[in-house]
């Protein structure tokens, strides 16, 4: 029974020892660094066919089983992060336990011997009585240190000063921030969603498509796109602004309206709606389509390639015209309000039958809007038609806006982690716990002053500071002497 | 009228000249060229700063649609990068009264400016919608301060490796009269610069995340550029722990710092070869 307990205790101990080690954290940090490279070299979350083509079936299978194609969400990558978190927590608890008495001491103890033996201390003689020095130094040090105390010694006194003891906590702020950040990310992953929706101008939707699963999600409210606008900078196709005017509706009532642009999303009930993409739904340019009704009078023009002369003649559908210069016959067979040629709209056309002088026939299209179209045929005669048709009107562009619709309840936790991390790093790197001792001793006739200090980091910089402080104190003494 | 790009071209040559002087001083072990180099480097720094201010001003001159802090494309970020590199270098030179690092820092500033001059984006362009954000400015600003600190740390590490061949294992001391830095001090300096750089890299990644959240609705998306900044961050975090808790000093830290800077370079330049949202232009 007890043996079992001991084994368990031994196991827990070695587990603790495993996770307390900084060696482990270095290994994990560097492993994360190295393994992350994979995901930047192999594009993630592509179509399987893409990978099959790139790697062949064998390596595709192998890499797919190892989740290489979605590696940042793979079990092994997440395991690494989990180890890092346990490592940070255990290690911080362990260090904090050991540092507790330094950070929150019951009484402040300065070990004078240690300060006396520091190689970077400064000694100088002061020709002033001890009591006078006491007042002088106390005033000066109080300005620079948050805590000052004078203790009497056998031969004089020692001034002890310290500041920044709390800065030793900074590093725990950094470590805690990593944990907070990851908790925030986890909350977002568990309870949030990322989706996308496309809304044509004037349309309303109440559901989005989720990015991960591709399933549809009802939002509980509706989004209407009242308008979408794209603006370009002058003289170029550099986009200036994408703007969607959106309305949020609940039970068909507009709750509020907002124009969103990139970098300025809309937020409703914690759900954020971002301008993400756009699409033009109708074709660009003016509408080419002619009227459905066949124009009654159609003027047909023939230009002779040989002489260049243009002959015009009024006609109508169903008639056949004899072309001058004995160039043949042209019959107006039918009318189409909108024909196309190689996918380009020609607008209204006459489909006619041309018979050349040799008696060969050919069906040709003669558009009303493009009088030079028939030149392409390179025949002996160029045929064009004119009728009293309405002018083409430019069409209003019709857009659809693409919106990213996200919900992330963890983001404020993550941001709290961000603030903590920056603050913690600033404190840890640039502030230190500094302790200073100024000891004044009567040595026979002389009065000796010793200045010495310690700091938990930035030793060289602090040593220089101690030197400067000693200079200042010595200067203070000689100034005071000159006054007398 | 003088344009910012003319000033930047001149600054490129000034940095080159300063670098040559520092190098000459190092190779021939003479003080005089380095003393002159300090003045040249200051001139370069002031010119560089003036060029940035002028470009900022010019962008508003061109019309309100154009106006932006000069931190939004490759050309602008490189000129800012060079500015911070020489600022940090000159600060270190002043603080430690040593000119030896100039032989690496100034050529580095020159190379950055030279690379800028062959980079696209010299013309001041109005901003596309995604770049219209104060978080972007904060992001580029902090990232490049971090990168520049790592660049100088890289220079210090190289000098360290050269010097450690001469004499190993001296303690950190205040620099002596001749301005030669002890290996101990170089090691300490690397650490200081890396802590400074780490704070700014951390801030850079964080402001970038906040920007991404406001523009695309996600603060982290494993985009190659984001991932590479994380890789860089992990390397420097490992370095800090190795030094602090495993007692690594000197040569090993210098090597880590060089590896870290290679990661910085890849984050900055290499990633543009990979697909992603971040590629400028
Ligand atoms: C991404 C994760 C981590 C970050 C960003 C981080 C950050 C830091 C920073 C900035 C310092 C201060 C270093 C210095 O003063 O030069 C530090 C110190 C330290 N870190 Fe971490 N750390 C991380 C993970 C870990 C882990 C997993 C451990 C667990 C063993 C750990 C253990 C320590 C220890 C023991 C110290 C020294 C604390 C002291 O001064 O008492 N760190 N860390």
Coordinates of N, CA and C in Angstrom, one line a residue, chain A residues 22-23 25-26 29-30 32-34 36-37 39-41 43-44 72-73 77 81 95 174-175 178 181 184-186 188 194 233-234 238-242 261-265 270 272 274-275 404 406-408 410-411 414-415 417-419 421-423 425-426 428-430 456-461 463-464, chain B residues 65-66 95-96 125-133 172-175 184-185 188 191-192 194-200 202-203 205-207 209-225 227-228 230-235 237-242 244-246 256 266 274-275 281:
Chain A
X22 N 13.9 24.0 -18.0 CA 14.0 25.0 -19.0 C 14.6 24.4 -20.3
X23 N 15.3 23.3 -20.1 CA 15.8 22.6 -21.3 C 14.7 22.1 -22.2
X25 N 11.7 23.5 -22.3 CA 11.1 24.6 -23.0 C 11.9 25.1 -24.2
X26 N 13.2 25.0 -24.1 CA 14.0 25.4 -25.3 C 13.8 24.4 -26.4
X29 N 10.3 25.1 -27.8 CA 10.3 26.3 -28.6 C 10.9 26.1 -30.0
X30 N 12.1 25.5 -29.9 CA 12.8 25.3 -31.2 C 12.1 24.3 -32.1
X32 N 8.8 23.9 -32.2 CA 7.7 24.6 -32.9 C 8.3 25.5 -34.0
X33 N 9.4 26.1 -33.8 CA 10.0 26.9 -34.9 C 10.3 26.1 -36.1
X34 N 11.0 25.0 -35.9 CA 11.4 24.2 -37.0 C 10.2 23.5 -37.8
X36 N 7.2 24.5 -37.8 CA 6.3 25.5 -38.5 C 6.7 25.8 -39.9
X37 N 8.0 25.6 -40.1 CA 8.5 25.8 -41.5 C 7.8 25.0 -42.5
X39 N 4.7 24.1 -42.8 CA 3.5 24.7 -43.2 C 3.6 25.9 -44.1
X40 N 4.8 26.5 -44.1 CA 5.0 27.7 -45.0 C 5.6 27.2 -46.3
X41 N 6.1 26.0 -46.4 CA 6.7 25.6 -47.6 C 5.6 24.8 -48.4
X43 N 1.9 24.4 -49.2 CA 0.6 25.1 -49.0 C -0.4 24.3 -48.2
X44 N -1.1 24.9 -47.3 CA -2.0 24.2 -46.4 C -3.4 24.2 -46.9
X72 N -1.0 22.9 -38.7 CA -1.1 23.7 -37.5 C -2.3 23.3 -36.6
X73 N -3.1 22.4 -37.2 CA -4.2 21.9 -36.4 C -4.1 20.4 -36.2
X77 N 1.1 18.9 -33.5 CA 1.5 20.3 -33.3 C 0.8 20.9 -32.0
X81 N 2.2 22.4 -28.3 CA 1.7 23.6 -27.6 C 1.2 23.3 -26.2
X95 N 9.4 28.4 -9.8 CA 10.3 29.5 -9.6 C 9.7 30.5 -8.6
X174 N 4.9 37.7 -18.3 CA 5.1 37.2 -19.6 C 4.6 35.8 -19.8
X175 N 5.0 34.9 -18.8 CA 4.6 33.5 -18.9 C 3.1 33.3 -18.8
X178 N 1.3 34.1 -22.0 CA 1.3 33.1 -23.1 C 0.1 32.1 -22.8
X181 N -3.2 34.0 -23.5 CA -3.4 34.1 -25.0 C -3.9 32.8 -25.6
X184 N -7.5 32.2 -24.7 CA -8.3 33.0 -25.5 C -8.5 32.4 -26.9
X185 N -7.4 31.9 -27.4 CA -7.5 31.3 -28.8 C -8.4 30.0 -28.7
X186 N -8.3 29.3 -27.6 CA -9.1 28.1 -27.5 C -10.6 28.4 -27.4
X188 N -12.0 31.0 -28.7 CA -12.5 31.3 -30.0 C -12.7 30.1 -30.9
X194 N -16.3 31.1 -38.1 CA -15.8 31.9 -39.2 C -16.7 31.6 -40.4
X233 N -8.8 54.9 -57.7 CA -8.0 56.2 -57.8 C -8.0 56.7 -59.2
X234 N -7.9 58.0 -59.4 CA -7.9 58.6 -60.7 C -6.8 58.0 -61.6
X238 N -6.1 51.1 -59.5 CA -5.8 50.9 -58.1 C -7.0 51.2 -57.3
X239 N -7.5 50.2 -56.6 CA -8.8 50.4 -55.9 C -8.5 51.3 -54.7
X240 N -9.5 52.2 -54.5 CA -9.4 53.1 -53.4 C -10.3 52.7 -52.2
X241 N -11.5 52.2 -52.5 CA -12.4 51.9 -51.4 C -13.4 50.9 -51.9
X242 N -13.7 49.9 -51.0 CA -14.8 49.0 -51.2 C -15.8 49.3 -50.1
X261 N -16.3 49.3 -44.6 CA -15.2 49.3 -45.6 C -14.1 48.4 -45.0
X262 N -13.1 48.1 -45.8 CA -12.0 47.2 -45.3 C -11.4 48.0 -44.1
X263 N -11.1 47.3 -43.0 CA -10.5 47.9 -41.8 C -11.5 48.6 -40.9
X264 N -12.8 48.5 -41.3 CA -13.8 49.1 -40.5 C -15.1 48.3 -40.5
X265 N -15.1 47.2 -39.8 CA -16.2 46.2 -39.8 C -17.4 46.7 -39.0
X270 N -21.9 40.9 -31.0 CA -20.6 40.2 -30.9 C -20.2 39.6 -32.2
X272 N -19.0 39.9 -35.9 CA -18.3 41.0 -36.7 C -18.5 40.7 -38.2
X274 N -17.2 41.7 -41.9 CA -16.1 42.4 -42.6 C -16.3 42.5 -44.1
X275 N -15.8 43.6 -44.7 CA -15.8 43.6 -46.2 C -14.7 42.7 -46.6
X404 N -17.2 38.6 -44.8 CA -16.7 37.6 -43.8 C -17.5 37.9 -42.5
X406 N -17.7 36.7 -38.7 CA -17.0 36.0 -37.7 C -17.5 36.2 -36.3
X407 N -17.4 35.2 -35.5 CA -17.8 35.4 -34.1 C -16.6 34.8 -33.3
X408 N -16.0 35.7 -32.4 CA -14.9 35.2 -31.6 C -15.0 35.7 -30.2
X410 N -13.4 34.8 -27.8 CA -12.2 34.8 -27.0 C -11.2 36.0 -27.3
X411 N -11.6 36.8 -28.2 CA -10.7 37.8 -28.7 C -10.2 38.8 -27.5
X414 N -7.6 37.2 -25.6 CA -6.3 37.2 -26.3 C -5.7 38.6 -26.2
X415 N -6.5 39.6 -26.3 CA -6.0 41.0 -26.3 C -5.4 41.3 -24.9
X417 N -4.1 39.1 -23.0 CA -2.8 38.4 -23.1 C -1.7 39.3 -23.8
X418 N -2.2 39.9 -24.9 CA -1.2 40.8 -25.6 C -0.7 41.9 -24.7
X419 N -1.6 42.6 -24.1 CA -1.2 43.7 -23.2 C -0.3 43.2 -22.1
X421 N 1.6 40.6 -22.2 CA 2.9 40.2 -22.7 C 3.8 41.4 -23.0
X422 N 3.3 42.5 -23.6 CA 4.1 43.6 -23.9 C 4.6 44.3 -22.6
X423 N 3.6 44.4 -21.6 CA 4.0 45.1 -20.4 C 5.0 44.2 -19.6
X425 N 7.2 42.0 -20.8 CA 8.5 42.1 -21.5 C 9.2 43.4 -21.1
X426 N 8.4 44.5 -21.2 CA 9.1 45.8 -20.9 C 9.6 45.8 -19.5
X428 N 10.4 43.2 -17.6 CA 11.5 42.2 -17.4 C 12.8 42.7 -18.0
X429 N 12.7 43.3 -19.2 CA 13.9 43.6 -19.9 C 14.5 45.0 -19.4
X430 N 13.7 45.9 -19.1 CA 14.3 47.3 -18.9 C 14.1 47.8 -17.5
X456 N 19.6 42.7 -10.2 CA 19.3 41.4 -10.7 C 19.5 41.2 -12.2
X457 N 19.7 42.3 -12.9 CA 20.1 42.2 -14.3 C 20.7 43.5 -14.8
X458 N 21.3 43.5 -16.0 CA 22.0 44.6 -16.6 C 23.1 45.0 -15.7
X459 N 24.0 44.0 -15.3 CA 25.0 44.3 -14.3 C 26.0 45.4 -14.8
X460 N 26.4 45.4 -16.0 CA 27.4 46.4 -16.5 C 26.8 47.8 -16.4
X461 N 25.6 47.9 -16.9 CA 24.9 49.2 -16.9 C 24.8 49.7 -15.4
X463 N 26.6 48.8 -12.8 CA 27.9 49.1 -12.2 C 28.3 50.5 -12.6
X464 N 28.0 50.9 -13.9 CA 28.3 52.2 -14.3 C 27.5 53.2 -13.5
Chain B
X65 N -5.7 62.0 -50.8 CA -5.8 60.5 -51.0 C -4.5 59.8 -50.9
X66 N -3.4 60.5 -51.2 CA -2.1 59.9 -51.2 C -1.4 59.9 -49.8
X95 N 27.0 55.4 -26.5 CA 26.9 54.9 -25.2 C 28.2 54.2 -24.8
X96 N 28.8 53.3 -25.7 CA 29.9 52.5 -25.3 C 31.2 53.1 -25.8
X125 N 2.4 56.1 -54.0 CA 1.1 55.6 -54.5 C 0.1 55.8 -53.4
X126 N -1.1 56.0 -53.8 CA -2.2 56.1 -52.8 C -2.4 54.6 -52.2
X127 N -3.0 54.6 -51.1 CA -3.1 53.3 -50.4 C -4.3 52.5 -50.9
X128 N -4.1 51.2 -51.0 CA -5.2 50.3 -51.3 C -6.0 50.1 -50.0
X129 N -7.2 49.7 -50.0 CA -8.1 49.7 -48.8 C -7.5 49.0 -47.6
X130 N -6.9 47.8 -47.9 CA -6.4 47.0 -46.7 C -5.3 47.7 -45.9
X131 N -4.6 48.6 -46.6 CA -3.4 49.2 -45.9 C -3.8 50.5 -45.2
X132 N -5.1 50.9 -45.3 CA -5.5 52.1 -44.6 C -5.8 51.8 -43.2
X133 N -4.8 51.8 -42.4 CA -5.1 51.5 -41.0 C -3.9 52.0 -40.1
X172 N 32.9 40.7 -18.5 CA 32.4 42.0 -19.0 C 33.0 43.1 -18.2
X173 N 33.6 44.1 -18.9 CA 34.1 45.3 -18.2 C 33.7 46.5 -19.0
X174 N 33.8 47.6 -18.4 CA 33.6 48.9 -19.0 C 34.6 49.0 -20.1
X175 N 34.3 49.6 -21.3 CA 35.2 49.6 -22.4 C 36.5 50.5 -22.0
X184 N 33.4 40.1 -23.2 CA 32.4 40.1 -22.2 C 31.3 41.2 -22.5
X185 N 31.8 42.4 -22.8 CA 30.9 43.5 -23.1 C 30.1 43.2 -24.4
X188 N 27.4 40.9 -23.6 CA 26.3 41.7 -22.8 C 25.5 42.6 -23.8
X191 N 23.0 40.7 -25.8 CA 21.9 40.4 -24.9 C 21.0 41.6 -24.8
X192 N 21.5 42.7 -24.5 CA 20.7 43.9 -24.4 C 19.9 44.2 -25.7
X194 N 19.2 42.1 -28.1 CA 18.2 41.1 -28.3 C 16.9 41.3 -27.5
X195 N 17.1 41.7 -26.2 CA 16.0 42.0 -25.4 C 15.2 43.1 -25.9
X196 N 15.9 44.2 -26.4 CA 15.2 45.3 -27.0 C 14.5 44.9 -28.2
X197 N 15.1 44.1 -29.1 CA 14.5 43.6 -30.3 C 13.3 42.7 -30.0
X198 N 13.5 41.9 -29.0 CA 12.4 41.0 -28.7 C 11.1 41.7 -28.2
X199 N 11.3 42.7 -27.5 CA 10.2 43.5 -27.0 C 9.5 44.1 -28.3
X200 N 10.3 44.6 -29.2 CA 9.6 45.3 -30.4 C 9.1 44.2 -31.3
X202 N 7.8 41.4 -30.5 CA 6.6 41.0 -29.8 C 5.5 42.0 -30.1
X203 N 5.8 43.3 -29.9 CA 4.8 44.3 -30.2 C 4.5 44.4 -31.6
X205 N 4.4 41.8 -33.8 CA 3.5 40.7 -34.1 C 2.1 41.0 -33.5
X206 N 2.1 41.6 -32.3 CA 0.8 41.8 -31.7 C 0.0 42.9 -32.5
X207 N 0.7 44.0 -32.8 CA 0.0 45.1 -33.6 C -0.5 44.5 -34.9
X209 N -1.3 41.5 -35.4 CA -2.5 40.6 -35.2 C -3.8 41.5 -35.0
X210 N -3.6 42.6 -34.3 CA -4.8 43.5 -34.1 C -5.2 44.0 -35.5
X211 N -4.3 44.4 -36.3 CA -4.6 44.9 -37.7 C -5.3 43.8 -38.5
X212 N -4.8 42.6 -38.4 CA -5.4 41.5 -39.2 C -6.9 41.3 -38.7
X213 N -7.1 41.5 -37.4 CA -8.4 41.2 -36.8 C -9.3 42.3 -37.4
X214 N -8.9 43.6 -37.5 CA -9.8 44.6 -38.0 C -10.0 44.5 -39.5
X215 N -9.0 44.0 -40.2 CA -9.2 43.9 -41.6 C -9.8 42.6 -42.1
X216 N -9.5 41.5 -41.5 CA -10.0 40.2 -42.0 C -10.7 39.4 -41.0
X217 N -10.8 39.9 -39.8 CA -11.6 39.2 -38.8 C -10.9 38.1 -38.2
X218 N -9.6 38.0 -38.3 CA -8.9 37.0 -37.5 C -7.6 37.6 -37.1
X219 N -7.1 37.2 -35.9 CA -5.9 37.8 -35.5 C -4.7 36.9 -35.8
X220 N -5.0 35.7 -36.1 CA -3.9 34.8 -36.5 C -4.4 33.8 -37.5
X221 N -3.6 33.7 -38.6 CA -4.1 32.8 -39.7 C -3.1 31.9 -40.3
X222 N -2.0 31.7 -39.6 CA -0.9 30.9 -40.1 C -0.5 31.2 -41.6
X223 N -0.6 32.5 -41.9 CA -0.1 33.0 -43.2 C 1.4 32.8 -43.1
X224 N 2.1 32.5 -44.2 CA 3.6 32.3 -44.1 C 4.4 33.4 -43.4
X225 N 3.9 34.7 -43.7 CA 4.7 35.8 -43.0 C 4.5 35.7 -41.5
X227 N 3.7 33.1 -39.8 CA 4.4 32.0 -39.2 C 5.8 32.2 -39.1
X228 N 6.4 32.8 -40.1 CA 7.9 33.1 -40.0 C 8.2 34.1 -38.9
X230 N 6.6 34.2 -36.1 CA 6.6 33.4 -34.9 C 7.8 32.5 -34.8
X231 N 8.3 32.0 -35.9 CA 9.5 31.2 -35.9 C 10.7 32.0 -35.3
X232 N 10.8 33.2 -35.9 CA 11.9 34.1 -35.4 C 11.7 34.4 -33.9
X233 N 10.5 34.6 -33.5 CA 10.2 34.9 -32.1 C 10.6 33.7 -31.2
X234 N 10.3 32.5 -31.7 CA 10.6 31.3 -30.9 C 12.1 31.2 -30.7
X235 N 12.9 31.5 -31.8 CA 14.3 31.3 -31.8 C 14.9 32.3 -30.7
X237 N 13.3 33.7 -28.2 CA 12.8 33.3 -26.9 C 13.7 32.2 -26.4
X238 N 14.0 31.2 -27.2 CA 14.9 30.1 -26.8 C 16.3 30.7 -26.4
X239 N 16.8 31.6 -27.2 CA 18.1 32.3 -26.9 C 18.0 32.9 -25.5
X240 N 17.0 33.6 -25.2 CA 16.9 34.3 -23.9 C 16.9 33.3 -22.8
X241 N 16.2 32.2 -23.0 CA 16.1 31.2 -21.9 C 17.5 30.5 -21.7
X242 N 18.1 30.2 -22.9 CA 19.4 29.5 -22.8 C 20.4 30.4 -22.1
X244 N 19.7 33.0 -19.9 CA 19.3 33.2 -18.5 C 19.4 32.0 -17.7
X245 N 18.8 30.9 -18.1 CA 18.7 29.7 -17.2 C 19.7 28.6 -17.5
X246 N 20.3 28.5 -18.7 CA 21.3 27.5 -18.9 C 22.7 28.0 -18.9
X256 N 23.6 31.6 -32.0 CA 22.1 31.7 -31.9 C 21.6 33.0 -32.5
X266 N 14.6 36.0 -43.5 CA 13.7 35.2 -44.3 C 12.3 35.7 -44.1
X274 N 7.0 33.1 -51.2 CA 5.9 32.1 -50.9 C 4.6 32.9 -51.1
X275 N 3.5 32.2 -51.3 CA 2.2 32.9 -51.5 C 1.6 33.3 -50.1
X281 N 2.9 45.1 -52.6 CA 2.7 45.3 -54.0 C 1.5 44.5 -54.5

